[in-house]
Amino acid sequence: MNAFSRRLKHLLTGQAAVRRAFPAASLAAIESAIAAAEQTHAGQIRFAVEASLEGSALLAGQSARERAVDVFSLLRVWDTAHNNGVLIYLLLADRDVEIVADRGIHIRCGAAVWESICQSMEACFRQGRFEQGALEGIAAVGALLAQHFPPGGPTGNELPDRPVLL
């Protein structure tokens, strides 16, 4: 997609598009899925959706990956006791999913695993199956966290389970 097309898509994608893709019932299902997944491991999962980039970021050509790293920091996903927080970020205008994993889990899984999960989610999103794509992504991330960070320990739920709409 060229820069002009991308800018136009971002200008036309607003919060109404997020509400259509993720109505209240879908957000509740995502929150429940995160809470259920976190019962099976000692990691932390955050799910964030952003309709589009703001003007200056868009004009600067910020990528979804760069924005996801910013959001990872903004939401303090890095601030977990075992460095095992994972952000699943969707930039709706681009239909681009990015997973940013803290160093404790990333070193055990690697970029290819995260990219595979992103591609599966993006395939669902291209078909308009947003809730299903999100739930499948959460389940896949949860399975990896369960494999590498089994439940237990005194840390508990360190980050909110509620999806973040930016």
XYZ file of N, CA and C in Angstrom:
498
model
N 0.855 -1.172 0.000
C 0.000 0.000 0.000
C 0.902 1.237 0.000
N 0.587 2.188 -0.853
C 1.418 3.395 -0.904
C 1.058 4.346 0.238
N 1.892 5.342 0.454
C 1.725 6.257 1.585
C 0.392 6.993 1.527
N -0.031 7.413 0.338
C -1.295 8.138 0.228
C -2.473 7.253 0.624
N -2.493 6.025 0.112
C -3.583 5.097 0.433
C -3.626 4.806 1.928
N -2.445 4.626 2.517
C -2.388 4.349 3.955
C -2.930 5.532 4.750
N -2.523 6.731 4.384
C -2.997 7.922 5.106
C -4.510 8.055 4.989
N -5.034 7.830 3.816
C -6.481 7.921 3.615
C -7.209 6.881 4.463
N -6.701 5.676 4.476
C -7.321 4.607 5.266
C -7.331 4.978 6.752
N -6.228 5.551 7.231
C -6.150 5.948 8.634
C -7.103 7.103 8.939
N -7.226 8.037 8.022
C -8.148 9.155 8.238
C -9.596 8.694 8.274
N -9.903 7.638 7.551
C -11.284 7.152 7.472
C -11.628 6.097 8.522
N -10.637 5.642 9.270
C -10.879 4.615 10.283
C -10.895 5.264 11.658
N -12.056 5.308 12.270
C -12.192 5.932 13.588
C -12.702 4.957 14.622
N -13.088 5.501 15.754
C -13.555 4.676 16.869
C -14.811 3.885 16.518
N -15.626 4.388 15.603
C -16.822 3.633 15.204
C -16.425 2.294 14.578
N -15.320 2.278 13.834
C -14.848 1.028 13.231
C -14.406 0.043 14.311
N -13.792 0.558 15.376
C -13.384 -0.304 16.486
C -14.615 -0.886 17.156
N -15.642 -0.070 17.370
C -16.862 -0.555 18.027
C -17.593 -1.584 17.166
N -17.525 -1.422 15.841
C -18.140 -2.422 14.955
C -17.363 -3.737 14.997
N -16.037 -3.643 14.978
C -15.200 -4.840 14.982
C -15.218 -5.532 16.338
N -15.271 -4.725 17.404
C -15.212 -5.252 18.765
C -16.322 -4.647 19.614
N -17.567 -5.118 19.413
C -18.661 -4.629 20.254
C -18.438 -5.063 21.708
N -19.248 -4.536 22.595
C -19.084 -4.792 24.029
C -19.015 -6.285 24.351
N -19.835 -7.083 23.703
C -19.828 -8.528 23.973
C -18.491 -9.154 23.578
N -17.907 -8.708 22.481
C -16.600 -9.224 22.061
C -15.512 -8.813 23.041
N -15.565 -7.570 23.495
C -14.570 -7.104 24.473
C -14.675 -7.906 25.766
N -15.901 -8.215 26.175
C -16.095 -9.028 27.382
C -15.551 -10.443 27.174
N -15.764 -11.003 25.989
C -15.245 -12.340 25.689
C -13.718 -12.347 25.691
N -13.123 -11.298 25.163
C -11.658 -11.186 25.148
C -11.125 -11.069 26.574
N -11.767 -10.246 27.378
C -11.350 -10.106 28.779
C -11.445 -11.445 29.503
N -12.533 -12.161 29.292
C -12.705 -13.478 29.925
C -11.648 -14.472 29.440
N -11.328 -14.421 28.155
C -10.315 -15.330 27.605
C -8.942 -15.052 28.202
N -8.616 -13.783 28.385
C -7.333 -13.437 29.005
C -7.302 -13.941 30.439
N -8.377 -13.691 31.182
C -8.442 -14.144 32.581
C -8.324 -15.666 32.666
N -9.010 -16.382 31.775
C -8.951 -17.848 31.785
C -7.560 -18.342 31.411
N -6.958 -17.724 30.412
C -5.608 -18.126 29.995
C -4.613 -17.908 31.120
N -4.767 -16.812 31.831
C -3.816 -16.497 32.898
C -3.960 -17.419 34.109
N -5.013 -18.210 34.148
C -5.127 -19.232 35.193
C -4.210 -20.418 34.893
N -3.740 -20.511 33.650
C -2.926 -21.658 33.240
C -1.433 -21.353 33.196
N -1.066 -20.120 33.515
C 0.350 -19.751 33.466
C 0.621 -18.571 34.382
N 1.896 -18.266 34.545
C 2.302 -17.151 35.405
C 2.628 -15.897 34.601
N 2.279 -15.880 33.322
C 2.535 -14.721 32.471
C 1.397 -13.724 32.502
N 1.560 -12.663 31.725
C 0.557 -11.602 31.640
C 0.298 -11.279 30.180
N -0.986 -11.179 29.819
C -1.380 -10.864 28.449
C -2.181 -9.563 28.452
N -1.853 -8.676 27.531
C -2.651 -7.466 27.288
C -3.072 -7.486 25.831
N -4.281 -7.009 25.569
C -4.804 -6.910 24.212
C -5.196 -5.458 23.980
N -4.636 -4.851 22.932
C -4.920 -3.444 22.645
C -5.301 -3.280 21.176
N -6.306 -2.438 20.947
C -6.760 -2.119 19.598
C -6.689 -0.612 19.423
N -6.114 -0.208 18.311
C -6.059 1.215 17.973
C -6.668 1.385 16.589
N -7.603 2.316 16.479
C -8.288 2.518 15.206
C -7.302 2.929 14.121
N -6.515 3.957 14.405
C -5.589 4.496 13.415
C -4.520 5.311 14.127
N -3.480 5.611 13.392
C -2.418 6.444 13.949
C -2.832 7.903 13.900
N -2.335 8.669 14.847
C -2.598 10.107 14.834
C -1.768 10.747 13.731
N -2.090 11.974 13.403
C -1.502 12.673 12.266
C 0.007 12.683 12.198
N 0.668 13.083 13.272
C 2.131 13.193 13.218
C 2.794 11.827 13.045
N 2.291 10.812 13.720
C 2.849 9.467 13.568
C 2.611 8.946 12.158
N 1.443 9.232 11.627
C 1.101 8.790 10.287
C 1.982 9.477 9.246
N 2.144 10.781 9.387
C 2.986 11.523 8.448
C 4.444 11.101 8.529
N 4.884 10.714 9.715
C 6.259 10.256 9.886
C 6.449 8.827 9.380
N 5.354 8.164 9.030
C 5.433 6.804 8.515
C 5.648 5.749 9.578
N 5.166 6.039 10.800
C 5.341 5.072 11.887
C 4.685 3.743 11.500
N 5.390 2.662 11.729
C 4.850 1.334 11.425
C 4.010 0.835 12.595
N 3.212 -0.175 12.313
C 2.422 -0.793 13.386
C 3.356 -1.375 14.440
N 4.478 -1.933 14.016
C 5.433 -2.507 14.964
C 5.991 -1.437 15.892
N 6.374 -0.303 15.338
C 6.904 0.790 16.153
C 5.853 1.279 17.143
N 4.624 1.388 16.691
C 3.553 1.828 17.581
C 3.296 0.791 18.665
N 3.353 -0.498 18.309
C 3.141 -1.554 19.296
C 4.200 -1.491 20.399
N 5.425 -1.211 20.037
C 6.486 -1.073 21.040
C 6.183 0.107 21.960
N 5.692 1.209 21.393
C 5.291 2.361 22.215
C 4.177 1.967 23.184
N 3.181 1.252 22.694
C 2.041 0.846 23.516
C 2.487 -0.147 24.592
N 3.402 -1.037 24.263
C 3.975 -1.979 25.226
C 4.528 -1.210 26.424
N 5.215 -0.132 26.141
C 5.775 0.708 27.208
C 4.678 1.492 27.924
N 3.797 2.107 27.155
C 2.707 2.913 27.710
C 1.854 2.119 28.693
N 1.552 0.878 28.361
C 0.713 0.023 29.203
C 1.526 -0.720 30.261
N 2.814 -0.499 30.285
C 3.731 -1.089 31.269
C 3.707 -2.618 31.244
N 3.578 -3.168 30.055
C 3.570 -4.620 29.917
C 4.933 -5.192 30.298
N 5.945 -4.408 30.159
C 7.304 -4.816 30.525
C 7.502 -4.916 32.037
N 6.597 -4.381 32.795
C 6.776 -4.239 34.244
C 6.163 -5.412 35.003
N 6.590 -6.634 34.676
C 6.103 -7.816 35.387
C 7.278 -8.464 36.122
N 6.966 -9.174 37.164
C 8.005 -9.747 38.029
C 8.940 -10.691 37.286
N 8.422 -11.438 36.308
C 9.242 -12.434 35.617
C 9.528 -12.055 34.169
N 9.309 -10.790 33.827
C 9.552 -10.316 32.453
C 8.844 -11.207 31.426
N 7.577 -11.510 31.725
C 6.827 -12.421 30.864
C 5.494 -11.826 30.408
N 5.467 -10.520 30.245
C 4.279 -9.864 29.713
C 4.271 -9.920 28.190
N 3.076 -10.052 27.618
C 2.920 -10.106 26.170
C 1.794 -9.159 25.770
N 2.088 -8.286 24.816
C 1.078 -7.390 24.255
C 0.680 -7.902 22.879
N -0.633 -8.049 22.686
C -1.188 -8.308 21.362
C -1.814 -6.991 20.925
N -1.271 -6.413 19.875
C -1.676 -5.072 19.422
C -2.240 -5.167 18.009
N -3.401 -4.544 17.819
C -4.024 -4.470 16.495
C -4.142 -3.018 16.085
N -3.550 -2.683 14.940
C -3.756 -1.380 14.317
C -4.815 -1.600 13.243
N -6.049 -1.256 13.577
C -7.209 -1.622 12.763
C -7.129 -1.067 11.336
N -6.715 0.165 11.168
C -6.667 0.750 9.830
C -5.784 -0.060 8.886
N -4.703 -0.622 9.416
C -3.794 -1.433 8.610
C -4.132 -2.919 8.668
N -5.047 -3.311 9.559
C -5.351 -4.729 9.821
C -4.056 -5.473 10.135
N -3.197 -4.806 10.885
C -1.876 -5.339 11.212
C -1.817 -5.697 12.693
N -1.483 -6.943 12.980
C -1.327 -7.419 14.356
C 0.157 -7.495 14.654
N 0.523 -7.009 15.810
C 1.898 -7.106 16.284
C 1.868 -7.678 17.691
N 2.783 -8.587 17.963
C 2.941 -9.114 19.310
C 4.296 -8.663 19.817
N 4.276 -8.003 20.972
C 5.508 -7.576 21.619
C 5.591 -8.340 22.932
N 6.643 -9.133 23.049
C 6.812 -9.976 24.230
C 8.031 -9.516 25.017
N 7.883 -9.491 26.321
C 8.995 -9.119 27.181
C 10.102 -10.157 27.055
N 11.286 -9.769 27.456
C 12.476 -10.588 27.232
C 12.402 -11.972 27.874
N 11.703 -12.126 28.990
C 11.635 -13.421 29.662
C 10.952 -14.486 28.829
N 9.944 -14.111 28.060
C 9.239 -15.074 27.209
C 9.759 -15.023 25.775
N 10.145 -13.857 25.306
C 10.622 -13.740 23.918
C 11.849 -14.618 23.667
N 12.755 -14.655 24.622
C 13.977 -15.451 24.440
C 13.664 -16.942 24.320
N 12.547 -17.355 24.883
C 12.166 -18.775 24.834
C 11.397 -19.129 23.568
N 10.797 -18.138 22.919
C 9.934 -18.418 21.766
C 10.511 -17.920 20.449
N 10.990 -16.693 20.427
C 11.551 -16.127 19.208
C 10.515 -15.467 18.326
N 10.996 -14.635 17.436
C 10.144 -13.805 16.582
C 9.263 -14.622 15.641
N 9.756 -15.735 15.130
C 8.977 -16.518 14.165
C 7.686 -17.056 14.774
N 7.724 -17.440 16.026
C 6.526 -17.953 16.703
C 5.485 -16.838 16.828
N 5.934 -15.674 17.240
C 4.999 -14.551 17.388
C 4.415 -14.166 16.033
N 5.243 -14.149 15.008
C 4.775 -13.772 13.676
C 3.744 -14.761 13.161
N 3.915 -16.028 13.446
C 2.949 -17.038 13.034
C 1.578 -16.783 13.674
N 1.580 -16.438 14.952
C 0.323 -16.126 15.645
C -0.312 -14.881 15.019
N 0.498 -13.869 14.744
C -0.013 -12.640 14.119
C -0.666 -12.943 12.776
N -0.016 -13.768 11.968
C -0.555 -14.090 10.651
C -1.884 -14.825 10.746
N -2.017 -15.715 11.700
C -3.294 -16.421 11.891
C -4.396 -15.447 12.291
N -4.067 -14.529 13.191
C -5.051 -13.540 13.617
C -5.442 -12.642 12.443
N -4.458 -12.192 11.684
C -4.724 -11.311 10.539
C -5.613 -11.995 9.509
N -5.446 -13.300 9.325
C -6.297 -14.040 8.387
C -7.757 -13.987 8.838
N -7.994 -14.159 10.132
C -9.364 -14.040 10.659
C -9.897 -12.623 10.469
N -9.071 -11.640 10.760
C -9.508 -10.249 10.662
C -9.854 -9.875 9.224
N -9.081 -10.379 8.252
C -9.387 -10.087 6.840
C -10.776 -10.606 6.457
N -11.225 -11.652 7.153
C -12.547 -12.226 6.889
C -13.629 -11.589 7.769
N -13.241 -10.574 8.560
C -14.200 -9.903 9.425
C -14.498 -10.654 10.711
N -13.724 -11.677 11.018
C -13.940 -12.480 12.228
C -12.999 -11.977 13.331
N -13.300 -10.796 13.852
C -12.413 -10.125 14.803
C -12.383 -10.828 16.161
N -13.543 -11.140 16.691
C -13.565 -11.806 17.991
C -12.849 -13.148 17.914
N -13.156 -13.942 16.902
C -12.523 -15.247 16.762
C -11.008 -15.108 16.632
N -10.547 -14.174 15.825
C -9.111 -13.972 15.655
C -8.432 -13.590 16.957
N -9.081 -12.700 17.701
C -8.521 -12.282 18.992
C -8.464 -13.455 19.962
N -9.546 -14.216 20.034
C -9.590 -15.346 20.973
C -8.562 -16.423 20.606
N -8.408 -16.684 19.323
C -7.410 -17.666 18.896
C -5.993 -17.181 19.216
N -5.737 -15.884 19.025
C -4.426 -15.333 19.351
C -4.131 -15.406 20.838
N -5.112 -15.081 21.648
C -4.954 -15.149 23.107
C -4.686 -16.586 23.533
N -5.418 -17.525 22.946
C -5.211 -18.945 23.282
C -3.803 -19.397 22.907
N -3.321 -18.983 21.749
C -1.979 -19.380 21.299
C -0.899 -18.780 22.200
N -1.043 -17.500 22.541
C -0.084 -16.854 23.442
C -0.155 -17.516 24.820
N -1.369 -17.782 25.287
C -1.543 -18.437 26.583
C -0.885 -19.801 26.633
N -0.983 -20.562 25.538
C -0.362 -21.889 25.495
C 1.159 -21.785 25.598
N 1.727 -20.794 24.933
C 3.187 -20.602 25.027
C 3.598 -20.195 26.434
N 2.830 -19.305 27.024
C 3.150 -18.886 28.391
C 3.010 -20.051 29.362
N 1.999 -20.889 29.171
C 1.809 -22.050 30.044
C 2.974 -23.028 29.913
N 3.479 -23.165 28.715
C 4.602 -24.067 28.475
C 5.863 -23.567 29.181
N 6.091 -22.268 29.152
C 7.345 -21.717 29.662
C 7.251 -21.106 31.062
N 6.047 -20.737 31.474
C 5.827 -20.137 32.794
C 4.605 -20.772 33.440
N 4.756 -21.988 33.958
C 3.597 -22.652 34.574
C 3.033 -21.827 35.722
N 1.767 -22.072 36.061
C 1.150 -21.275 37.127
C 1.857 -21.481 38.459
N 1.686 -20.498 39.293
C 2.280 -20.583 40.631
C 3.035 -19.320 40.959
N 3.410 -19.214 42.174
C 4.157 -18.041 42.611
C 3.246 -16.984 43.188
N 3.836 -16.058 43.890
C 3.063 -15.065 44.618
C 2.657 -13.830 43.815
N 3.019 -13.736 42.530
C 2.793 -12.480 41.807
C 1.329 -12.219 41.482
N 0.543 -13.239 41.182
C -0.873 -13.037 40.866
C -1.061 -12.294 39.559
N -2.223 -11.679 39.403
C -2.558 -10.950 38.182
C -1.953 -9.553 38.263
N -0.882 -9.331 37.552
C -0.143 -8.077 37.640
C -0.684 -6.974 36.732
N -1.367 -7.350 35.650
C -1.876 -6.367 34.691
C -3.368 -6.604 34.466
N -4.120 -5.552 34.172
C -5.554 -5.735 33.931
C -5.805 -6.635 32.716
N -6.897 -7.376 32.772
C -7.270 -8.283 31.686
C -8.127 -7.576 30.624
N -8.719 -6.465 30.998
C -9.619 -5.738 30.095
C -8.874 -5.255 28.857
N -9.433 -5.493 27.650
C -8.812 -4.967 26.438
C -8.729 -3.436 26.480
N -7.718 -2.907 25.832
C -7.493 -1.468 25.801
C -7.857 -0.964 24.413
N -8.712 0.035 24.360
C -9.057 0.694 23.095
C -8.374 2.043 23.090
N -7.446 2.212 22.168
C -6.670 3.456 22.100
C -7.246 4.417 21.085
